[in-house]
Amino acid sequence: MSDLAGRFRELWDGIAPVGRDADSGGYLRYALTAPELRLREWFRAQADHRGMPVSEDGNGNLFAWWGDPTTGDQTGTGAVLTGSHFDSVPHGGAYDGPLGIVSAFLAVDELRAAGATPVRPVVVAAFVEEEGARFGVPCLGSRLLTGEIDADRAAGLRDAAGVSFAEALGDRPAGADPTLLGRFAAFVELHVEQGRALVDADAPVAVASAIWPHGRWRFELRGEGNHAGTTRMADRRDPMLTYAFTVLAANKEARLRGAHATVGRVAVEPNATNAIPSKVTGWLDARAAEPETLHDLVEAVQAKAAERARRDGTALTVTPESTTPLVAFDGGLAGRLAALLAAPVLPTGAGHDAGVLAAHLPTAMLFVRNPTGVSHSPAESATDDDCAAGVVALARVLEELACH
Ligand code: HGY
Ligand code: MN
Ligand code: MN
């Protein structure tokens, strides 16, 4: 193992146990809960260890600054931003998010060890609630910073226990911060690949070209709660039937279009074995390479669900919870970095904070090979050597963008 791979492993082992579920081996690192708060403290300690002052934007996002003196007023202009997120999906993988933050601190170390002196700040970010696993809206922190979500709407988002984002944050989120955003000249997010393209390409690192348009739609199906044993089949208005049909329709309509559709989350009321549900709520995650295909897919699923609801005597309500347009990363920057790193360029179907910031400043992503290709699961993986290759690549990119 290389020296850098060893240093990666040492730093990685410092956070690996935080929020890890002993049974599944997956991570329960919901935004602003105890495990993620511990990682935020780790972030501060790492920044402090490197003499990097940490600022917050009032939305739950953290920023560690290296370069020009960045006293409290964050005077650094043209700063190069990197980093990612700590939060996970339920029982998610170890690398999705934290890899980008750990790699950023190690890339700073590499640059310093090489005697690099940035002519503009290098800033490491930890964005809050990227997965949307607690409050339901993905990339909540970066959407707040950029003004892509209203601070009052964000403040009122509630988790399963009814805790609002404002309560978890300890204050109403500050919302858009154009001054802070204006201090960044570029954002580069390193992330574990959530697929097998780098395995197939036999390469440790890639540059991102685009993020598929995607979104989340809440399908609420209301019927008539009743006794499972005494209610005649002909008399039932069972929303579980409409739900089941909707799930199958989503899968079929996606396959017909070469798109992706998943219903991975469902809530049933009253959720009793011997009661016909009164309400079933399912969340559709739909994604496609082109916006038109995505729109057509969701329309088709919605139409099929409505048709079935009429047959079942149930009532359907569909609410878009978050939508992300096609993100075409800055082509010049992606090409420049791909040439610098001699790395392949890949699209992805996964959303990222980089996808939000890309509408506001030149943005790029680096992907690190994931031998299993699996993500949002304990099976997500990356080798220490590939992670070290990611650090080297990120350091070269930061040197290219911040030291000339
Ligand atoms: O859902 C996504 O695509 C991302 O991992 N948050
Ligand atoms: Mn994720
Ligand atoms: Mn992620």
PDB file of C-alpha atoms in Angstrom, residues 177-323:
ATOM      1  CA  ASP A 177     -26.020  33.855   0.370  1.00  0.00           C
ATOM      2  CA  PRO A 178     -24.989  35.414  -2.951  1.00  0.00           C
ATOM      3  CA  THR A 179     -22.030  37.145  -1.333  1.00  0.00           C
ATOM      4  CA  LEU A 180     -20.543  33.877  -0.118  1.00  0.00           C
ATOM      5  CA  LEU A 181     -21.447  32.113  -3.351  1.00  0.00           C
ATOM      6  CA  GLY A 182     -19.821  34.951  -5.286  1.00  0.00           C
ATOM      7  CA  ARG A 183     -16.510  34.282  -3.559  1.00  0.00           C
ATOM      8  CA  PHE A 184     -16.210  30.880  -5.233  1.00  0.00           C
ATOM      9  CA  ALA A 185     -14.763  30.698  -8.747  1.00  0.00           C
ATOM     10  CA  ALA A 186     -15.274  26.939  -9.122  1.00  0.00           C
ATOM     11  CA  PHE A 187     -16.520  23.858  -7.293  1.00  0.00           C
ATOM     12  CA  VAL A 188     -15.005  20.399  -7.718  1.00  0.00           C
ATOM     13  CA  GLU A 189     -16.700  17.510  -5.900  1.00  0.00           C
ATOM     14  CA  LEU A 190     -14.992  14.142  -5.629  1.00  0.00           C
ATOM     15  CA  HIS A 191     -17.443  11.261  -5.181  1.00  0.00           C
ATOM     16  CA  VAL A 192     -17.417   7.494  -5.216  1.00  0.00           C
ATOM     17  CA  GLU A 193     -18.810   6.238  -8.510  1.00  0.00           C
ATOM     18  CA  GLN A 194     -22.332   4.832  -8.149  1.00  0.00           C
ATOM     19  CA  GLY A 195     -22.029   2.335 -10.963  1.00  0.00           C
ATOM     20  CA  ARG A 196     -19.462   0.126 -12.679  1.00  0.00           C
ATOM     21  CA  ALA A 197     -18.292   2.294 -15.586  1.00  0.00           C
ATOM     22  CA  LEU A 198     -14.811   2.766 -14.100  1.00  0.00           C
ATOM     23  CA  VAL A 199     -14.536  -0.972 -13.504  1.00  0.00           C
ATOM     24  CA  ASP A 200     -15.368  -1.544 -17.161  1.00  0.00           C
ATOM     25  CA  ALA A 201     -12.989   1.238 -18.225  1.00  0.00           C
ATOM     26  CA  ASP A 202     -10.282  -0.183 -15.932  1.00  0.00           C
ATOM     27  CA  ALA A 203      -9.563   3.318 -14.621  1.00  0.00           C
ATOM     28  CA  PRO A 204      -9.454   4.566 -10.994  1.00  0.00           C
ATOM     29  CA  VAL A 205     -10.796   8.073 -11.622  1.00  0.00           C
ATOM     30  CA  ALA A 206     -13.190   9.754 -14.064  1.00  0.00           C
ATOM     31  CA  VAL A 207     -14.508  13.245 -14.702  1.00  0.00           C
ATOM     32  CA  ALA A 208     -18.255  13.839 -14.839  1.00  0.00           C
ATOM     33  CA  SER A 209     -19.952  15.144 -17.952  1.00  0.00           C
ATOM     34  CA  ALA A 210     -23.580  15.376 -16.815  1.00  0.00           C
ATOM     35  CA  ILE A 211     -26.204  14.407 -14.260  1.00  0.00           C
ATOM     36  CA  TRP A 212     -29.440  12.926 -15.588  1.00  0.00           C
ATOM     37  CA  PRO A 213     -32.572  14.950 -14.898  1.00  0.00           C
ATOM     38  CA  HIS A 214     -34.404  13.295 -12.024  1.00  0.00           C
ATOM     39  CA  GLY A 215     -36.887  13.875  -9.260  1.00  0.00           C
ATOM     40  CA  ARG A 216     -39.112  12.556  -6.497  1.00  0.00           C
ATOM     41  CA  TRP A 217     -42.910  12.433  -6.667  1.00  0.00           C
ATOM     42  CA  ARG A 218     -45.166  11.568  -3.717  1.00  0.00           C
ATOM     43  CA  PHE A 219     -48.123   9.347  -4.725  1.00  0.00           C
ATOM     44  CA  GLU A 220     -50.846   9.476  -2.040  1.00  0.00           C
ATOM     45  CA  LEU A 221     -53.586   6.877  -2.421  1.00  0.00           C
ATOM     46  CA  ARG A 222     -56.656   7.120  -0.225  1.00  0.00           C
ATOM     47  CA  GLY A 223     -59.258   4.378   0.114  1.00  0.00           C
ATOM     48  CA  GLU A 224     -61.496   3.083   2.851  1.00  0.00           C
ATOM     49  CA  GLY A 225     -59.955   1.530   5.909  1.00  0.00           C
ATOM     50  CA  ASN A 226     -61.912  -1.540   6.935  1.00  0.00           C
ATOM     51  CA  HIS A 227     -61.745  -4.973   8.518  1.00  0.00           C
ATOM     52  CA  ALA A 228     -59.568  -7.441   6.604  1.00  0.00           C
ATOM     53  CA  GLY A 229     -61.772 -10.355   7.531  1.00  0.00           C
ATOM     54  CA  THR A 230     -65.320  -9.143   7.309  1.00  0.00           C
ATOM     55  CA  THR A 231     -65.271  -6.778   4.317  1.00  0.00           C
ATOM     56  CA  ARG A 232     -66.507  -8.415   1.108  1.00  0.00           C
ATOM     57  CA  MET A 233     -63.948  -8.195  -1.717  1.00  0.00           C
ATOM     58  CA  ALA A 234     -66.514  -6.440  -3.936  1.00  0.00           C
ATOM     59  CA  ASP A 235     -67.029  -3.764  -1.287  1.00  0.00           C
ATOM     60  CA  ARG A 236     -63.400  -2.825  -0.830  1.00  0.00           C
ATOM     61  CA  ARG A 237     -61.654   0.423  -1.798  1.00  0.00           C
ATOM     62  CA  ASP A 238     -58.149  -0.772  -1.117  1.00  0.00           C
ATOM     63  CA  PRO A 239     -55.340   1.733  -1.880  1.00  0.00           C
ATOM     64  CA  MET A 240     -52.749  -1.021  -1.570  1.00  0.00           C
ATOM     65  CA  LEU A 241     -54.038  -2.453  -4.846  1.00  0.00           C
ATOM     66  CA  THR A 242     -53.638   0.892  -6.606  1.00  0.00           C
ATOM     67  CA  TYR A 243     -50.199   1.271  -5.054  1.00  0.00           C
ATOM     68  CA  ALA A 244     -49.061  -2.187  -6.173  1.00  0.00           C
ATOM     69  CA  PHE A 245     -50.243  -1.498  -9.702  1.00  0.00           C
ATOM     70  CA  THR A 246     -48.456   1.864  -9.709  1.00  0.00           C
ATOM     71  CA  VAL A 247     -45.160   0.247  -8.710  1.00  0.00           C
ATOM     72  CA  LEU A 248     -45.439  -2.273 -11.531  1.00  0.00           C
ATOM     73  CA  ALA A 249     -46.423   0.477 -13.988  1.00  0.00           C
ATOM     74  CA  ALA A 250     -43.403   2.581 -12.991  1.00  0.00           C
ATOM     75  CA  ASN A 251     -41.063  -0.323 -13.648  1.00  0.00           C
ATOM     76  CA  LYS A 252     -42.647  -1.150 -17.001  1.00  0.00           C
ATOM     77  CA  GLU A 253     -42.855   2.446 -18.266  1.00  0.00           C
ATOM     78  CA  ALA A 254     -39.218   3.052 -17.304  1.00  0.00           C
ATOM     79  CA  ARG A 255     -38.025  -0.054 -19.103  1.00  0.00           C
ATOM     80  CA  LEU A 256     -39.989   0.926 -22.196  1.00  0.00           C
ATOM     81  CA  ARG A 257     -38.109   4.271 -22.241  1.00  0.00           C
ATOM     82  CA  GLY A 258     -34.609   3.191 -21.212  1.00  0.00           C
ATOM     83  CA  ALA A 259     -35.154   5.265 -18.060  1.00  0.00           C
ATOM     84  CA  HIS A 260     -34.969   4.460 -14.347  1.00  0.00           C
ATOM     85  CA  ALA A 261     -37.875   4.400 -11.892  1.00  0.00           C
ATOM     86  CA  THR A 262     -37.978   3.167  -8.336  1.00  0.00           C
ATOM     87  CA  VAL A 263     -40.533   3.172  -5.549  1.00  0.00           C
ATOM     88  CA  GLY A 264     -38.240   2.493  -2.617  1.00  0.00           C
ATOM     89  CA  ARG A 265     -40.226   4.111   0.149  1.00  0.00           C
ATOM     90  CA  VAL A 266     -43.829   3.449   1.225  1.00  0.00           C
ATOM     91  CA  ALA A 267     -45.986   4.427   4.175  1.00  0.00           C
ATOM     92  CA  VAL A 268     -49.215   2.584   5.009  1.00  0.00           C
ATOM     93  CA  GLU A 269     -51.980   3.758   7.342  1.00  0.00           C
ATOM     94  CA  PRO A 270     -52.896   2.177   9.698  1.00  0.00           C
ATOM     95  CA  ASN A 271     -50.292  -0.440   8.658  1.00  0.00           C
ATOM     96  CA  ALA A 272     -52.034  -3.327  10.439  1.00  0.00           C
ATOM     97  CA  THR A 273     -52.033  -6.905   9.213  1.00  0.00           C
ATOM     98  CA  ASN A 274     -55.780  -7.279   9.733  1.00  0.00           C
ATOM     99  CA  ALA A 275     -56.918  -3.912   8.376  1.00  0.00           C
ATOM    100  CA  ILE A 276     -57.506  -2.787   4.814  1.00  0.00           C
ATOM    101  CA  PRO A 277     -55.394   0.381   4.554  1.00  0.00           C
ATOM    102  CA  SER A 278     -57.103   3.751   4.530  1.00  0.00           C
ATOM    103  CA  LYS A 279     -54.095   5.379   2.897  1.00  0.00           C
ATOM    104  CA  VAL A 280     -50.907   4.268   1.136  1.00  0.00           C
ATOM    105  CA  THR A 281     -48.156   6.737   0.218  1.00  0.00           C
ATOM    106  CA  GLY A 282     -45.389   5.757  -2.167  1.00  0.00           C
ATOM    107  CA  TRP A 283     -42.461   7.894  -3.329  1.00  0.00           C
ATOM    108  CA  LEU A 284     -41.457   7.571  -6.978  1.00  0.00           C
ATOM    109  CA  ASP A 285     -37.823   8.276  -7.851  1.00  0.00           C
ATOM    110  CA  ALA A 286     -37.623   8.721 -11.624  1.00  0.00           C
ATOM    111  CA  ARG A 287     -34.605   9.528 -13.797  1.00  0.00           C
ATOM    112  CA  ALA A 288     -33.827   9.635 -17.502  1.00  0.00           C
ATOM    113  CA  ALA A 289     -31.019  10.819 -19.763  1.00  0.00           C
ATOM    114  CA  GLU A 290     -33.262  13.453 -21.375  1.00  0.00           C
ATOM    115  CA  PRO A 291     -35.799  15.808 -19.765  1.00  0.00           C
ATOM    116  CA  GLU A 292     -38.495  14.921 -22.297  1.00  0.00           C
ATOM    117  CA  THR A 293     -38.172  11.215 -21.503  1.00  0.00           C
ATOM    118  CA  LEU A 294     -38.396  11.912 -17.781  1.00  0.00           C
ATOM    119  CA  HIS A 295     -41.490  14.063 -18.193  1.00  0.00           C
ATOM    120  CA  ASP A 296     -43.124  11.446 -20.427  1.00  0.00           C
ATOM    121  CA  LEU A 297     -42.267   8.666 -17.966  1.00  0.00           C
ATOM    122  CA  VAL A 298     -43.792  10.440 -14.965  1.00  0.00           C
ATOM    123  CA  GLU A 299     -46.861  11.413 -16.978  1.00  0.00           C
ATOM    124  CA  ALA A 300     -47.342   7.782 -18.035  1.00  0.00           C
ATOM    125  CA  VAL A 301     -46.982   6.441 -14.495  1.00  0.00           C
ATOM    126  CA  GLN A 302     -49.389   9.060 -13.200  1.00  0.00           C
ATOM    127  CA  ALA A 303     -51.951   8.206 -15.910  1.00  0.00           C
ATOM    128  CA  LYS A 304     -51.724   4.476 -15.211  1.00  0.00           C
ATOM    129  CA  ALA A 305     -52.095   5.086 -11.479  1.00  0.00           C
ATOM    130  CA  ALA A 306     -55.138   7.327 -12.026  1.00  0.00           C
ATOM    131  CA  GLU A 307     -56.758   4.750 -14.293  1.00  0.00           C
ATOM    132  CA  ARG A 308     -56.264   2.047 -11.699  1.00  0.00           C
ATOM    133  CA  ALA A 309     -57.502   4.332  -8.919  1.00  0.00           C
ATOM    134  CA  ARG A 310     -60.775   4.750 -10.791  1.00  0.00           C
ATOM    135  CA  ARG A 311     -61.145   0.958 -10.963  1.00  0.00           C
ATOM    136  CA  ASP A 312     -60.301   0.558  -7.270  1.00  0.00           C
ATOM    137  CA  GLY A 313     -62.469   3.444  -6.090  1.00  0.00           C
ATOM    138  CA  THR A 314     -59.446   5.105  -4.538  1.00  0.00           C
ATOM    139  CA  ALA A 315     -58.303   8.735  -4.706  1.00  0.00           C
ATOM    140  CA  LEU A 316     -54.877   9.643  -6.078  1.00  0.00           C
ATOM    141  CA  THR A 317     -52.830  12.763  -5.342  1.00  0.00           C
ATOM    142  CA  VAL A 318     -49.393  13.196  -6.931  1.00  0.00           C
ATOM    143  CA  THR A 319     -47.039  15.867  -5.544  1.00  0.00           C
ATOM    144  CA  PRO A 320     -43.551  16.623  -6.933  1.00  0.00           C
ATOM    145  CA  GLU A 321     -41.259  16.844  -3.869  1.00  0.00           C
ATOM    146  CA  SER A 322     -38.024  17.729  -5.670  1.00  0.00           C
ATOM    147  CA  THR A 323     -36.945  17.879  -9.283  1.00  0.00           C
TER     148      THR A 323
END
